[in-house]
Amino acid sequence: MESGLELRTLERHIGSVKGIALSGDGRLAVSASADSTLKVWEVESGLELRTFKGHSSIVSGVALSGDGRLAISASEDETLKVWEVNGERELSTLEGHTGIVYGIALSRDGRLAVSCSSDQTLRVWDVRGGQMLRTLEGHSCNVLSVALTENGKLAISASSDNTLSVWEVISGRKLRTLKGHTDAVLGVAVTEDGRLAVSASRDGTLKVWDVATGRGVGSLEGHTDEVWAVAISADQRLVVSGSRDRTLKVWDLSSGRELRTLEGHFGGVLGVALSDDAGLAVSASGDRTLKVWDLAGGYELRTLKGHSSVVWNVTLTGDGRLAASASADNKVKVWAVDTGREICTIDAPMVRCVAWDRNREILLSGGDNKIIQVYAMSIGLLMSLARSRVTRNLSLEECQKFLHVDEVPPIP
Amino acid sequence: MAEVFISYARKDKGFVRDIHAALQRLKRDTWVDWRDIPDSTMWRAEIFAAIGTADNFLFVISPDSVKSWMCGQEISYAVTNNKRLLTILYHSVETKELDPALAEVQWIDYPDLGFEQTFERLIKALDTNFDWEHKHTQLVVRAAEWESKNRDQGFLLHGMELKEAVRWLAQAATIKDRDPTELQKQYIRASEEWEAGEIQRLKDLNTEKERLARTATARERVAFSTLSLEEDPECGILLAMHAVETTRSAADKVLPEAEDALHRAILRSPIRLTIKGHAGPVYGVALSEDGRMAISASADRTLKVWEVASGRMLHTLADHTDAVTSVAISGDGRLAVSGSWDGTVKVWDVAHQRVLRTLEGHTDWVNGVALSENERIAISASSDKTLKVWDVPMGRELRTLKGHAWDVDGVAMSGDGRLAVSASRDGTLKVWEVETGQEVRTLGGPHRSCKWRSVE
């Protein structure tokens, strides 16, 4: 302003601009236009981020909340509208990580989530409230995987600094570091009673740890390449691992014996999840598919096809009926495990990982955009969410055009 | 319920008495009308009722009965009610005189047989259920055919035929010494099962047809929802909800595409609230610093105060005498400044909905207002081509900023209150030093409004 130099021109509106609001940090601008729309701009780059449509007449004015999350617009259509400025969200978004979100673990009641990231931290979230409760710092490298004990008291994280860390979730205190792997640790799982943890490493081994002492109590060796994923059965008897060698291996946790090898994938196995009764395993692979395995019989039940790129991660409901997968095709897919039918697909840009709560009411996804999205997964929750989102009913004209009825039905 | 109703001519009463007495001796329930002149309407009704409930209708043939009008009535009633007809020839008649329905029945020839034998034949006829026997024979044949064709379903009974067979089977239980064969029973049961299966299949087909129709409707709604998303996300949500409901309300599995569409629509729609309440176009809006409260300025001459989270209206600020074009709000949201087409600027105590000051001086519409962070200075932009700087606490005009060649539409102030920027219809932005009223700079380009971003 001192120089009076015009820095940038933001042009895209069809009608004249009636008002502008700037966010407190000056990063975003929202403009109101005679073309009935509002536009969100990134001031620094001059990029148009979003267009808000919904007013039926000239938008004469706009104001932004101090945190830049909400905009309120005034229109000649005699209404004011409140808008969500920050991107798309369903139930809520958990924001705070400054790097890629690699893993998410949920407590049994689905209220608490712990996530891990390339920003070298873990974060603890109040899922319902959408609030970050704590940041767990201590790793010196990417944190690639996280597991939570059944009671939600302890979190165990795996890092590319070759170590695992045990954390007390409530206090955020790091209790101990588990050392022994000779390369990055890519996956971790913990038994229901929280006594033992099993880690999967790029060094080709899985290691069993006594969580209380931090001592290594065994090594599961047999994979011929990097081990990328691990899961432990609810009865604490079985360990299932996924490897770059394209196989899954089933291990006996107490003896460390290899029970069987599950072959079928044409790509490395990036994720594995087990049903509560340990009857089923579902694996996610670089071959773009997921496979459902009968663990007792050691055979493949079916292949879940639909993703068009690498499947990063998979999560299974406790009853083993629904699986959700995260893929590099920017989609989260939900599958009926028994039929292999695809139930729904959610657009999830840059997604890496998914986690389901036990009651399968909500699904969390995290990824390269640093954000954790919370989705409503029960149709009841989704419909009530939709009801809370709409601020009007269909007009008679819309009903005639879209529903082919001559009276306006109530909002479902 | 009588076993037999006897229809006769009065002249033949003697013979009928003998028949009746013989039947009584065998405890056969018989209904005979002994009255001589059965012509009253009530009696006739009584007679018809008796025929209706009797199993058999016995007609005593004689030249008199054949000619009797009442007998004729009784016969036609028996025929229309499907009664089993029996006849005794008492006195010879011309066959052509006989009712056609009776002519088909073989009579018991009394003149030929004499009373003893006539009665014997009558009892035998009463004890023989011709219909049942006839059906029995029919079913034996049909069942055997079915059996010989490896019980092929094409030979099963259906429709009316099956209904009759089922009735026949039920009758069997009420008739002495008449048991259906095992094969007949199987045949009828198999027919019933097959028909029930067919009915179910048709029902299922119909259900499936309706389900497919619902799925098609849901799919169409999904398509419309997707189409609407870009132009009107709320319409997209509503249509996706209808798509979900189309299948959900019928207890079908919710159509996956419908669920997807609803996820998509919810994600895409940025609208959180539509606030209604003004009776005219809304020209301006301002938010408190915490974002909880908004104040709007409207052509309905009022300002309204809103709770943003709920959209609830808290207050209405009314005092302007023309459209309110603009509003500025203090950080804590307690003070508001408004500009109006009535040419004034008003300072409001928001909580008490009170006008603290009315600032007069502009000679045309006020189009924009700004308030300094310390709430001491307000600046207004007017169609009289000037801006005015006001001392808010004192309610005094401090100075007029002149320089624009046309209407001034908007104004913004720096956080420290030192500089102001104005936007005018003359196509320029001007930067002013508030303290002195001096024009610091003119920026070109067509501008309507401006907002200050504080720069260190």
mmCIF file of N, CA and C in Angstrom, chain A residues 1-2 4 17-20 22 26 50 52-53 60 62-66 72 74-76 78-84 88-90 341 343-345 347 376-377 379 382-383 385-387 389-394 398 402-404 409 411-412, chain B residues 220-221 224 228 230-235 237-239 241-242 244-245 248 253-254 256 259-260 262-264 266-268 270-276 278-287 289 294 296 306 431 441 443 448-449 451-453:
data_model
loop_
_atom_site.group_PDB
_atom_site.id
_atom_site.type_symbol
_atom_site.label_atom_id
_atom_site.label_comp_id
_atom_site.label_asym_id
_atom_site.label_seq_id
_atom_site.Cartn_x
_atom_site.Cartn_y
_atom_site.Cartn_z
ATOM 1 N N MET A 1 0.828 -1.189 0.000
ATOM 2 C CA MET A 1 0.000 0.000 0.000
ATOM 3 C C MET A 1 0.874 1.255 0.000
ATOM 4 N N GLU A 2 1.977 1.146 0.700
ATOM 5 C CA GLU A 2 2.891 2.287 0.731
ATOM 6 C C GLU A 2 3.350 2.635 -0.687
ATOM 7 N N GLY A 4 1.783 1.631 -3.442
ATOM 8 C CA GLY A 4 0.652 1.802 -4.347
ATOM 9 C C GLY A 4 0.724 0.910 -5.558
ATOM 10 N N VAL A 17 -18.030 -6.964 -8.732
ATOM 11 C CA VAL A 17 -17.740 -7.383 -7.368
ATOM 12 C C VAL A 17 -18.335 -6.359 -6.409
ATOM 13 N N LYS A 18 -19.146 -6.835 -5.458
ATOM 14 C CA LYS A 18 -19.847 -5.919 -4.562
ATOM 15 C C LYS A 18 -19.161 -5.817 -3.205
ATOM 16 N N GLY A 19 -18.351 -6.768 -2.861
ATOM 17 C CA GLY A 19 -17.723 -6.712 -1.546
ATOM 18 C C GLY A 19 -16.609 -7.717 -1.427
ATOM 19 N N ILE A 20 -15.683 -7.441 -0.521
ATOM 20 C CA ILE A 20 -14.552 -8.344 -0.315
ATOM 21 C C ILE A 20 -14.305 -8.462 1.179
ATOM 22 N N LEU A 22 -11.304 -10.146 3.930
ATOM 23 C CA LEU A 22 -9.986 -10.782 4.045
ATOM 24 C C LEU A 22 -9.941 -11.550 5.349
ATOM 25 N N GLY A 26 -4.691 -12.726 6.388
ATOM 26 C CA GLY A 26 -4.479 -12.162 5.060
ATOM 27 C C GLY A 26 -4.236 -13.177 3.980
ATOM 28 N N ARG A 50 -12.454 -21.663 -4.487
ATOM 29 C CA ARG A 50 -13.805 -22.234 -4.574
ATOM 30 C C ARG A 50 -14.805 -21.167 -4.993
ATOM 31 N N PHE A 52 -18.857 -20.270 -4.317
ATOM 32 C CA PHE A 52 -20.033 -20.615 -3.522
ATOM 33 C C PHE A 52 -21.286 -20.211 -4.267
ATOM 34 N N LYS A 53 -22.120 -21.184 -4.586
ATOM 35 C CA LYS A 53 -23.382 -20.882 -5.239
ATOM 36 C C LYS A 53 -24.523 -21.211 -4.297
ATOM 37 N N SER A 60 -24.413 -8.708 -2.020
ATOM 38 C CA SER A 60 -23.980 -7.323 -1.847
ATOM 39 C C SER A 60 -22.843 -7.177 -0.863
ATOM 40 N N VAL A 62 -20.041 -9.261 2.231
ATOM 41 C CA VAL A 62 -19.527 -10.490 2.820
ATOM 42 C C VAL A 62 -18.610 -10.140 3.983
ATOM 43 N N ALA A 63 -18.626 -10.999 5.018
ATOM 44 C CA ALA A 63 -17.705 -10.824 6.138
ATOM 45 C C ALA A 63 -17.122 -12.179 6.474
ATOM 46 N N LEU A 64 -15.884 -12.174 6.992
ATOM 47 C CA LEU A 64 -15.200 -13.417 7.340
ATOM 48 C C LEU A 64 -14.969 -13.465 8.829
ATOM 49 N N SER A 65 -15.091 -14.659 9.421
ATOM 50 C CA SER A 65 -14.791 -14.786 10.843
ATOM 51 C C SER A 65 -13.287 -14.656 11.039
ATOM 52 N N GLY A 66 -12.889 -14.325 12.266
ATOM 53 C CA GLY A 66 -11.485 -14.071 12.575
ATOM 54 C C GLY A 66 -10.591 -15.231 12.175
ATOM 55 N N ILE A 72 -19.908 -15.021 5.999
ATOM 56 C CA ILE A 72 -21.335 -14.736 6.009
ATOM 57 C C ILE A 72 -21.593 -13.721 4.903
ATOM 58 N N ALA A 74 -24.368 -11.296 2.501
ATOM 59 C CA ALA A 74 -25.644 -10.579 2.472
ATOM 60 C C ALA A 74 -26.073 -10.485 1.020
ATOM 61 N N SER A 75 -27.352 -10.777 0.770
ATOM 62 C CA SER A 75 -27.786 -10.796 -0.615
ATOM 63 C C SER A 75 -29.087 -10.052 -0.833
ATOM 64 N N GLU A 76 -29.267 -9.620 -2.066
ATOM 65 C CA GLU A 76 -30.517 -8.962 -2.415
ATOM 66 C C GLU A 76 -31.672 -9.959 -2.476
ATOM 67 N N GLU A 78 -32.717 -11.242 -0.007
ATOM 68 C CA GLU A 78 -33.263 -10.998 1.333
ATOM 69 C C GLU A 78 -32.754 -11.956 2.400
ATOM 70 N N THR A 79 -31.769 -12.797 2.038
ATOM 71 C CA THR A 79 -31.231 -13.714 3.054
ATOM 72 C C THR A 79 -29.759 -13.439 3.291
ATOM 73 N N LEU A 80 -29.301 -14.000 4.408
ATOM 74 C CA LEU A 80 -27.868 -14.067 4.670
ATOM 75 C C LEU A 80 -27.517 -15.548 4.624
ATOM 76 N N LYS A 81 -26.320 -15.892 4.189
ATOM 77 C CA LYS A 81 -25.916 -17.291 4.236
ATOM 78 C C LYS A 81 -24.570 -17.413 4.931
ATOM 79 N N VAL A 82 -24.445 -18.510 5.697
ATOM 80 C CA VAL A 82 -23.182 -18.788 6.373
ATOM 81 C C VAL A 82 -22.500 -19.916 5.603
ATOM 82 N N TRP A 83 -21.225 -19.740 5.287
ATOM 83 C CA TRP A 83 -20.493 -20.689 4.437
ATOM 84 C C TRP A 83 -19.272 -21.234 5.151
ATOM 85 N N GLU A 84 -18.979 -22.497 4.848
ATOM 86 C CA GLU A 84 -17.760 -23.132 5.343
ATOM 87 C C GLU A 84 -16.664 -22.808 4.309
ATOM 88 N N GLU A 88 -13.671 -29.080 2.055
ATOM 89 C CA GLU A 88 -14.841 -29.926 2.189
ATOM 90 C C GLU A 88 -14.741 -30.735 3.470
ATOM 91 N N ARG A 89 -15.840 -30.832 4.148
ATOM 92 C CA ARG A 89 -15.812 -31.700 5.316
ATOM 93 C C ARG A 89 -17.135 -32.416 5.451
ATOM 94 N N GLU A 90 -17.056 -33.600 6.020
ATOM 95 C CA GLU A 90 -18.307 -34.309 6.239
ATOM 96 C C GLU A 90 -18.673 -34.127 7.699
ATOM 97 N N ARG A 341 -19.020 -57.192 -2.695
ATOM 98 C CA ARG A 341 -19.680 -56.070 -3.351
ATOM 99 C C ARG A 341 -19.142 -54.752 -2.796
ATOM 100 N N ILE A 343 -19.720 -51.215 -1.570
ATOM 101 C CA ILE A 343 -20.900 -50.554 -1.012
ATOM 102 C C ILE A 343 -20.893 -49.070 -1.305
ATOM 103 N N CYS A 344 -19.777 -48.416 -1.083
ATOM 104 C CA CYS A 344 -19.742 -47.022 -1.503
ATOM 105 C C CYS A 344 -18.313 -46.544 -1.723
ATOM 106 N N THR A 345 -18.207 -45.465 -2.438
ATOM 107 C CA THR A 345 -16.920 -44.880 -2.764
ATOM 108 C C THR A 345 -16.938 -43.424 -2.322
ATOM 109 N N ASP A 347 -14.854 -39.793 -2.343
ATOM 110 C CA ASP A 347 -13.718 -39.054 -2.891
ATOM 111 C C ASP A 347 -12.849 -38.598 -1.731
ATOM 112 N N ALA A 376 -19.396 -40.027 8.146
ATOM 113 C CA ALA A 376 -20.534 -40.731 8.758
ATOM 114 C C ALA A 376 -20.771 -41.997 7.955
ATOM 115 N N MET A 377 -20.677 -43.166 8.593
ATOM 116 C CA MET A 377 -20.789 -44.394 7.815
ATOM 117 C C MET A 377 -22.106 -45.122 7.979
ATOM 118 N N ILE A 379 -26.081 -45.206 7.636
ATOM 119 C CA ILE A 379 -26.980 -44.432 6.804
ATOM 120 C C ILE A 379 -27.823 -43.498 7.676
ATOM 121 N N LEU A 382 -25.725 -40.532 8.470
ATOM 122 C CA LEU A 382 -25.537 -39.760 7.240
ATOM 123 C C LEU A 382 -26.787 -38.926 6.920
ATOM 124 N N MET A 383 -27.950 -39.549 7.081
ATOM 125 C CA MET A 383 -29.187 -38.833 6.789
ATOM 126 C C MET A 383 -29.405 -37.696 7.793
ATOM 127 N N LEU A 385 -27.136 -36.118 9.345
ATOM 128 C CA LEU A 385 -26.149 -35.103 8.993
ATOM 129 C C LEU A 385 -26.656 -34.266 7.811
ATOM 130 N N ALA A 386 -27.219 -34.956 6.822
ATOM 131 C CA ALA A 386 -27.747 -34.266 5.639
ATOM 132 C C ALA A 386 -28.865 -33.311 6.054
ATOM 133 N N ARG A 387 -29.724 -33.809 6.949
ATOM 134 C CA ARG A 387 -30.831 -32.966 7.429
ATOM 135 C C ARG A 387 -30.300 -31.703 8.094
ATOM 136 N N ARG A 389 -27.602 -30.253 7.377
ATOM 137 C CA ARG A 389 -26.874 -29.424 6.421
ATOM 138 C C ARG A 389 -27.782 -28.608 5.509
ATOM 139 N N VAL A 390 -28.969 -29.110 5.218
ATOM 140 C CA VAL A 390 -29.807 -28.375 4.275
ATOM 141 C C VAL A 390 -30.536 -27.250 5.006
ATOM 142 N N THR A 391 -30.646 -26.127 4.326
ATOM 143 C CA THR A 391 -31.292 -24.981 4.951
ATOM 144 C C THR A 391 -32.594 -24.647 4.239
ATOM 145 N N ARG A 392 -33.016 -25.555 3.368
ATOM 146 C CA ARG A 392 -34.278 -25.328 2.668
ATOM 147 C C ARG A 392 -34.818 -26.670 2.189
ATOM 148 N N ASN A 393 -36.075 -26.669 1.706
ATOM 149 C CA ASN A 393 -36.616 -27.861 1.057
ATOM 150 C C ASN A 393 -36.589 -27.624 -0.451
ATOM 151 N N LEU A 394 -36.902 -28.655 -1.223
ATOM 152 C CA LEU A 394 -36.985 -28.484 -2.673
ATOM 153 C C LEU A 394 -38.156 -27.557 -2.996
ATOM 154 N N GLU A 398 -38.632 -27.698 -8.635
ATOM 155 C CA GLU A 398 -37.604 -28.749 -8.560
ATOM 156 C C GLU A 398 -38.242 -30.128 -8.389
ATOM 157 N N PHE A 402 -37.399 -32.993 -10.946
ATOM 158 C CA PHE A 402 -36.499 -34.070 -10.534
ATOM 159 C C PHE A 402 -37.217 -35.279 -9.944
ATOM 160 N N LEU A 403 -38.305 -35.046 -9.229
ATOM 161 C CA LEU A 403 -38.981 -36.163 -8.553
ATOM 162 C C LEU A 403 -40.243 -36.581 -9.293
ATOM 163 N N HIS A 404 -40.646 -35.776 -10.271
ATOM 164 C CA HIS A 404 -41.877 -36.029 -11.033
ATOM 165 C C HIS A 404 -43.113 -36.106 -10.137
ATOM 166 N N PRO A 409 -42.774 -32.977 -1.171
ATOM 167 C CA PRO A 409 -42.764 -33.890 -0.032
ATOM 168 C C PRO A 409 -41.881 -33.336 1.075
ATOM 169 N N ILE A 411 -38.852 -33.110 3.797
ATOM 170 C CA ILE A 411 -37.450 -33.545 3.716
ATOM 171 C C ILE A 411 -37.362 -34.937 4.350
ATOM 172 N N PRO A 412 -36.779 -35.913 3.627
ATOM 173 C CA PRO A 412 -36.760 -37.297 4.140
ATOM 174 C C PRO A 412 -36.092 -37.394 5.512
ATOM 175 N N GLU B 220 -32.203 -42.401 -10.941
ATOM 176 C CA GLU B 220 -32.477 -41.134 -11.619
ATOM 177 C C GLU B 220 -32.224 -39.974 -10.654
ATOM 178 N N ARG B 221 -32.650 -40.164 -9.388
ATOM 179 C CA ARG B 221 -32.447 -39.095 -8.411
ATOM 180 C C ARG B 221 -30.962 -38.864 -8.136
ATOM 181 N N PHE B 224 -29.703 -36.767 -10.980
ATOM 182 C CA PHE B 224 -30.098 -35.366 -10.819
ATOM 183 C C PHE B 224 -29.306 -34.700 -9.698
ATOM 184 N N SER B 228 -26.974 -31.423 -10.023
ATOM 185 C CA SER B 228 -27.271 -30.196 -9.286
ATOM 186 C C SER B 228 -26.096 -29.717 -8.450
ATOM 187 N N GLU B 230 -23.051 -28.866 -8.783
ATOM 188 C CA GLU B 230 -22.247 -27.719 -9.180
ATOM 189 C C GLU B 230 -23.018 -26.413 -8.987
ATOM 190 N N GLU B 231 -24.264 -26.385 -9.476
ATOM 191 C CA GLU B 231 -25.039 -25.149 -9.464
ATOM 192 C C GLU B 231 -25.664 -24.871 -8.108
ATOM 193 N N ASP B 232 -26.127 -25.934 -7.453
ATOM 194 C CA ASP B 232 -26.877 -25.748 -6.220
ATOM 195 C C ASP B 232 -26.683 -26.967 -5.317
ATOM 196 N N PRO B 233 -25.621 -26.933 -4.516
ATOM 197 C CA PRO B 233 -25.274 -28.099 -3.704
ATOM 198 C C PRO B 233 -26.400 -28.544 -2.768
ATOM 199 N N GLU B 234 -27.181 -27.585 -2.280
ATOM 200 C CA GLU B 234 -28.254 -27.974 -1.355
ATOM 201 C C GLU B 234 -29.287 -28.837 -2.063
ATOM 202 N N CYS B 235 -29.598 -28.461 -3.300
ATOM 203 C CA CYS B 235 -30.530 -29.258 -4.104
ATOM 204 C C CYS B 235 -29.929 -30.654 -4.275
ATOM 205 N N ILE B 237 -27.963 -32.249 -2.174
ATOM 206 C CA ILE B 237 -28.147 -33.006 -0.929
ATOM 207 C C ILE B 237 -29.584 -33.522 -0.844
ATOM 208 N N LEU B 238 -30.535 -32.627 -1.116
ATOM 209 C CA LEU B 238 -31.951 -33.012 -0.985
ATOM 210 C C LEU B 238 -32.306 -34.153 -1.931
ATOM 211 N N LEU B 239 -31.805 -34.081 -3.163
ATOM 212 C CA LEU B 239 -32.116 -35.141 -4.130
ATOM 213 C C LEU B 239 -31.443 -36.452 -3.742
ATOM 214 N N MET B 241 -30.841 -37.325 -0.710
ATOM 215 C CA MET B 241 -31.637 -37.827 0.418
ATOM 216 C C MET B 241 -32.869 -38.568 -0.103
ATOM 217 N N HIS B 242 -33.521 -37.998 -1.119
ATOM 218 C CA HIS B 242 -34.693 -38.666 -1.694
ATOM 219 C C HIS B 242 -34.286 -39.983 -2.349
ATOM 220 N N VAL B 244 -31.821 -41.958 -1.411
ATOM 221 C CA VAL B 244 -31.614 -42.913 -0.322
ATOM 222 C C VAL B 244 -32.969 -43.393 0.198
ATOM 223 N N GLU B 245 -33.873 -42.430 0.409
ATOM 224 C CA GLU B 245 -35.156 -42.746 1.021
ATOM 225 C C GLU B 245 -36.011 -43.642 0.116
ATOM 226 N N ARG B 248 -34.668 -46.998 0.935
ATOM 227 C CA ARG B 248 -34.660 -47.298 2.361
ATOM 228 C C ARG B 248 -36.067 -47.480 2.916
ATOM 229 N N LYS B 253 -32.267 -52.778 0.481
ATOM 230 C CA LYS B 253 -30.930 -52.292 0.830
ATOM 231 C C LYS B 253 -30.772 -50.938 0.174
ATOM 232 N N VAL B 254 -30.212 -49.994 0.923
ATOM 233 C CA VAL B 254 -30.017 -48.665 0.347
ATOM 234 C C VAL B 254 -29.109 -48.784 -0.873
ATOM 235 N N PRO B 256 -26.317 -48.367 -3.245
ATOM 236 C CA PRO B 256 -24.967 -47.869 -2.979
ATOM 237 C C PRO B 256 -24.699 -46.520 -3.641
ATOM 238 N N GLU B 259 -26.063 -43.747 -1.587
ATOM 239 C CA GLU B 259 -25.244 -43.422 -0.419
ATOM 240 C C GLU B 259 -24.015 -42.619 -0.848
ATOM 241 N N ASP B 260 -23.396 -43.049 -1.942
ATOM 242 C CA ASP B 260 -22.244 -42.312 -2.477
ATOM 243 C C ASP B 260 -22.623 -40.873 -2.767
ATOM 244 N N LEU B 262 -24.951 -39.091 -1.560
ATOM 245 C CA LEU B 262 -25.199 -38.300 -0.350
ATOM 246 C C LEU B 262 -23.874 -37.869 0.285
ATOM 247 N N HIS B 263 -22.910 -38.802 0.346
ATOM 248 C CA HIS B 263 -21.583 -38.423 0.843
ATOM 249 C C HIS B 263 -21.030 -37.254 0.037
ATOM 250 N N ARG B 264 -21.115 -37.409 -1.288
ATOM 251 C CA ARG B 264 -20.542 -36.418 -2.184
ATOM 252 C C ARG B 264 -21.219 -35.057 -1.981
ATOM 253 N N ILE B 266 -22.920 -33.932 0.599
ATOM 254 C CA ILE B 266 -22.623 -33.319 1.897
ATOM 255 C C ILE B 266 -21.234 -32.693 1.872
ATOM 256 N N LEU B 267 -20.282 -33.416 1.262
ATOM 257 C CA LEU B 267 -18.916 -32.891 1.198
ATOM 258 C C LEU B 267 -18.846 -31.610 0.376
ATOM 259 N N ARG B 268 -19.638 -31.577 -0.700
ATOM 260 C CA ARG B 268 -19.534 -30.451 -1.614
ATOM 261 C C ARG B 268 -20.236 -29.194 -1.130
ATOM 262 N N PRO B 270 -21.047 -26.148 0.805
ATOM 263 C CA PRO B 270 -20.418 -25.329 1.828
ATOM 264 C C PRO B 270 -21.428 -24.543 2.670
ATOM 265 N N ILE B 271 -22.698 -24.567 2.268
ATOM 266 C CA ILE B 271 -23.677 -23.761 3.002
ATOM 267 C C ILE B 271 -23.955 -24.402 4.352
ATOM 268 N N ARG B 272 -23.818 -23.620 5.410
ATOM 269 C CA ARG B 272 -24.108 -24.139 6.730
ATOM 270 C C ARG B 272 -25.443 -23.626 7.250
ATOM 271 N N LEU B 273 -25.863 -22.481 6.707
ATOM 272 C CA LEU B 273 -27.048 -21.845 7.272
ATOM 273 C C LEU B 273 -27.588 -20.834 6.271
ATOM 274 N N THR B 274 -28.909 -20.766 6.169
ATOM 275 C CA THR B 274 -29.512 -19.661 5.427
ATOM 276 C C THR B 274 -30.342 -18.884 6.431
ATOM 277 N N ILE B 275 -30.048 -17.604 6.551
ATOM 278 C CA ILE B 275 -30.721 -16.793 7.567
ATOM 279 C C ILE B 275 -31.765 -15.926 6.892
ATOM 280 N N LYS B 276 -33.023 -16.093 7.312
ATOM 281 C CA LYS B 276 -34.101 -15.303 6.732
ATOM 282 C C LYS B 276 -34.694 -14.403 7.797
ATOM 283 N N HIS B 278 -35.143 -10.568 6.941
ATOM 284 C CA HIS B 278 -35.300 -9.227 6.386
ATOM 285 C C HIS B 278 -36.435 -9.208 5.376
ATOM 286 N N ALA B 279 -37.070 -8.042 5.267
ATOM 287 C CA ALA B 279 -38.185 -7.901 4.334
ATOM 288 C C ALA B 279 -37.738 -7.195 3.066
ATOM 289 N N GLY B 280 -36.459 -7.155 2.820
ATOM 290 C CA GLY B 280 -35.949 -6.521 1.603
ATOM 291 C C GLY B 280 -34.542 -6.996 1.351
ATOM 292 N N PRO B 281 -33.950 -6.566 0.229
ATOM 293 C CA PRO B 281 -32.568 -6.953 -0.062
ATOM 294 C C PRO B 281 -31.647 -6.629 1.107
ATOM 295 N N VAL B 282 -30.649 -7.501 1.319
ATOM 296 C CA VAL B 282 -29.663 -7.239 2.363
ATOM 297 C C VAL B 282 -28.427 -6.671 1.673
ATOM 298 N N TYR B 283 -28.002 -5.485 2.097
ATOM 299 C CA TYR B 283 -26.905 -4.799 1.399
ATOM 300 C C TYR B 283 -25.548 -4.954 2.067
ATOM 301 N N GLY B 284 -25.566 -5.205 3.385
ATOM 302 C CA GLY B 284 -24.273 -5.268 4.051
ATOM 303 C C GLY B 284 -24.309 -6.199 5.244
ATOM 304 N N VAL B 285 -23.141 -6.677 5.637
ATOM 305 C CA VAL B 285 -23.066 -7.547 6.804
ATOM 306 C C VAL B 285 -21.703 -7.381 7.458
ATOM 307 N N ALA B 286 -21.675 -7.479 8.777
ATOM 308 C CA ALA B 286 -20.414 -7.406 9.514
ATOM 309 C C ALA B 286 -20.443 -8.464 10.603
ATOM 310 N N LEU B 287 -19.249 -8.966 10.949
ATOM 311 C CA LEU B 287 -19.143 -10.017 11.960
ATOM 312 C C LEU B 287 -18.363 -9.505 13.152
ATOM 313 N N GLU B 289 -15.615 -10.005 16.193
ATOM 314 C CA GLU B 289 -14.303 -10.593 16.016
ATOM 315 C C GLU B 289 -14.300 -12.100 16.301
ATOM 316 N N ALA B 294 -23.439 -11.558 14.033
ATOM 317 C CA ALA B 294 -23.408 -10.832 12.769
ATOM 318 C C ALA B 294 -24.474 -9.750 12.806
ATOM 319 N N SER B 296 -26.621 -7.307 10.047
ATOM 320 C CA SER B 296 -26.906 -7.114 8.633
ATOM 321 C C SER B 296 -27.635 -5.801 8.414
ATOM 322 N N TRP B 306 -27.713 -11.118 14.612
ATOM 323 C CA TRP B 306 -27.932 -12.570 14.528
ATOM 324 C C TRP B 306 -26.901 -13.345 15.330
ATOM 325 N N VAL B 431 -6.186 6.680 -1.252
ATOM 326 C CA VAL B 431 -5.689 6.436 0.099
ATOM 327 C C VAL B 431 -5.599 7.770 0.816
ATOM 328 N N ARG B 441 -2.610 9.045 -2.005
ATOM 329 C CA ARG B 441 -2.330 8.370 -3.273
ATOM 330 C C ARG B 441 -3.629 8.032 -3.993
ATOM 331 N N LEU B 443 -5.118 5.191 -6.726
ATOM 332 C CA LEU B 443 -4.840 3.951 -7.446
ATOM 333 C C LEU B 443 -5.897 3.795 -8.524
ATOM 334 N N ARG B 448 -15.105 -0.980 -6.693
ATOM 335 C CA ARG B 448 -16.375 -0.734 -6.030
ATOM 336 C C ARG B 448 -16.200 -0.704 -4.518
ATOM 337 N N SER B 449 -15.382 -1.614 -4.020
ATOM 338 C CA SER B 449 -15.269 -1.701 -2.571
ATOM 339 C C SER B 449 -13.842 -2.059 -2.213
ATOM 340 N N LYS B 451 -11.177 -3.462 1.216
ATOM 341 C CA LYS B 451 -11.006 -3.865 2.607
ATOM 342 C C LYS B 451 -9.532 -3.698 2.929
ATOM 343 N N TRP B 452 -9.285 -3.284 4.144
ATOM 344 C CA TRP B 452 -7.909 -3.039 4.537
ATOM 345 C C TRP B 452 -7.272 -4.288 5.090
ATOM 346 N N ARG B 453 -6.097 -4.567 4.630
ATOM 347 C CA ARG B 453 -5.337 -5.623 5.269
ATOM 348 C C ARG B 453 -4.190 -4.934 5.980
#
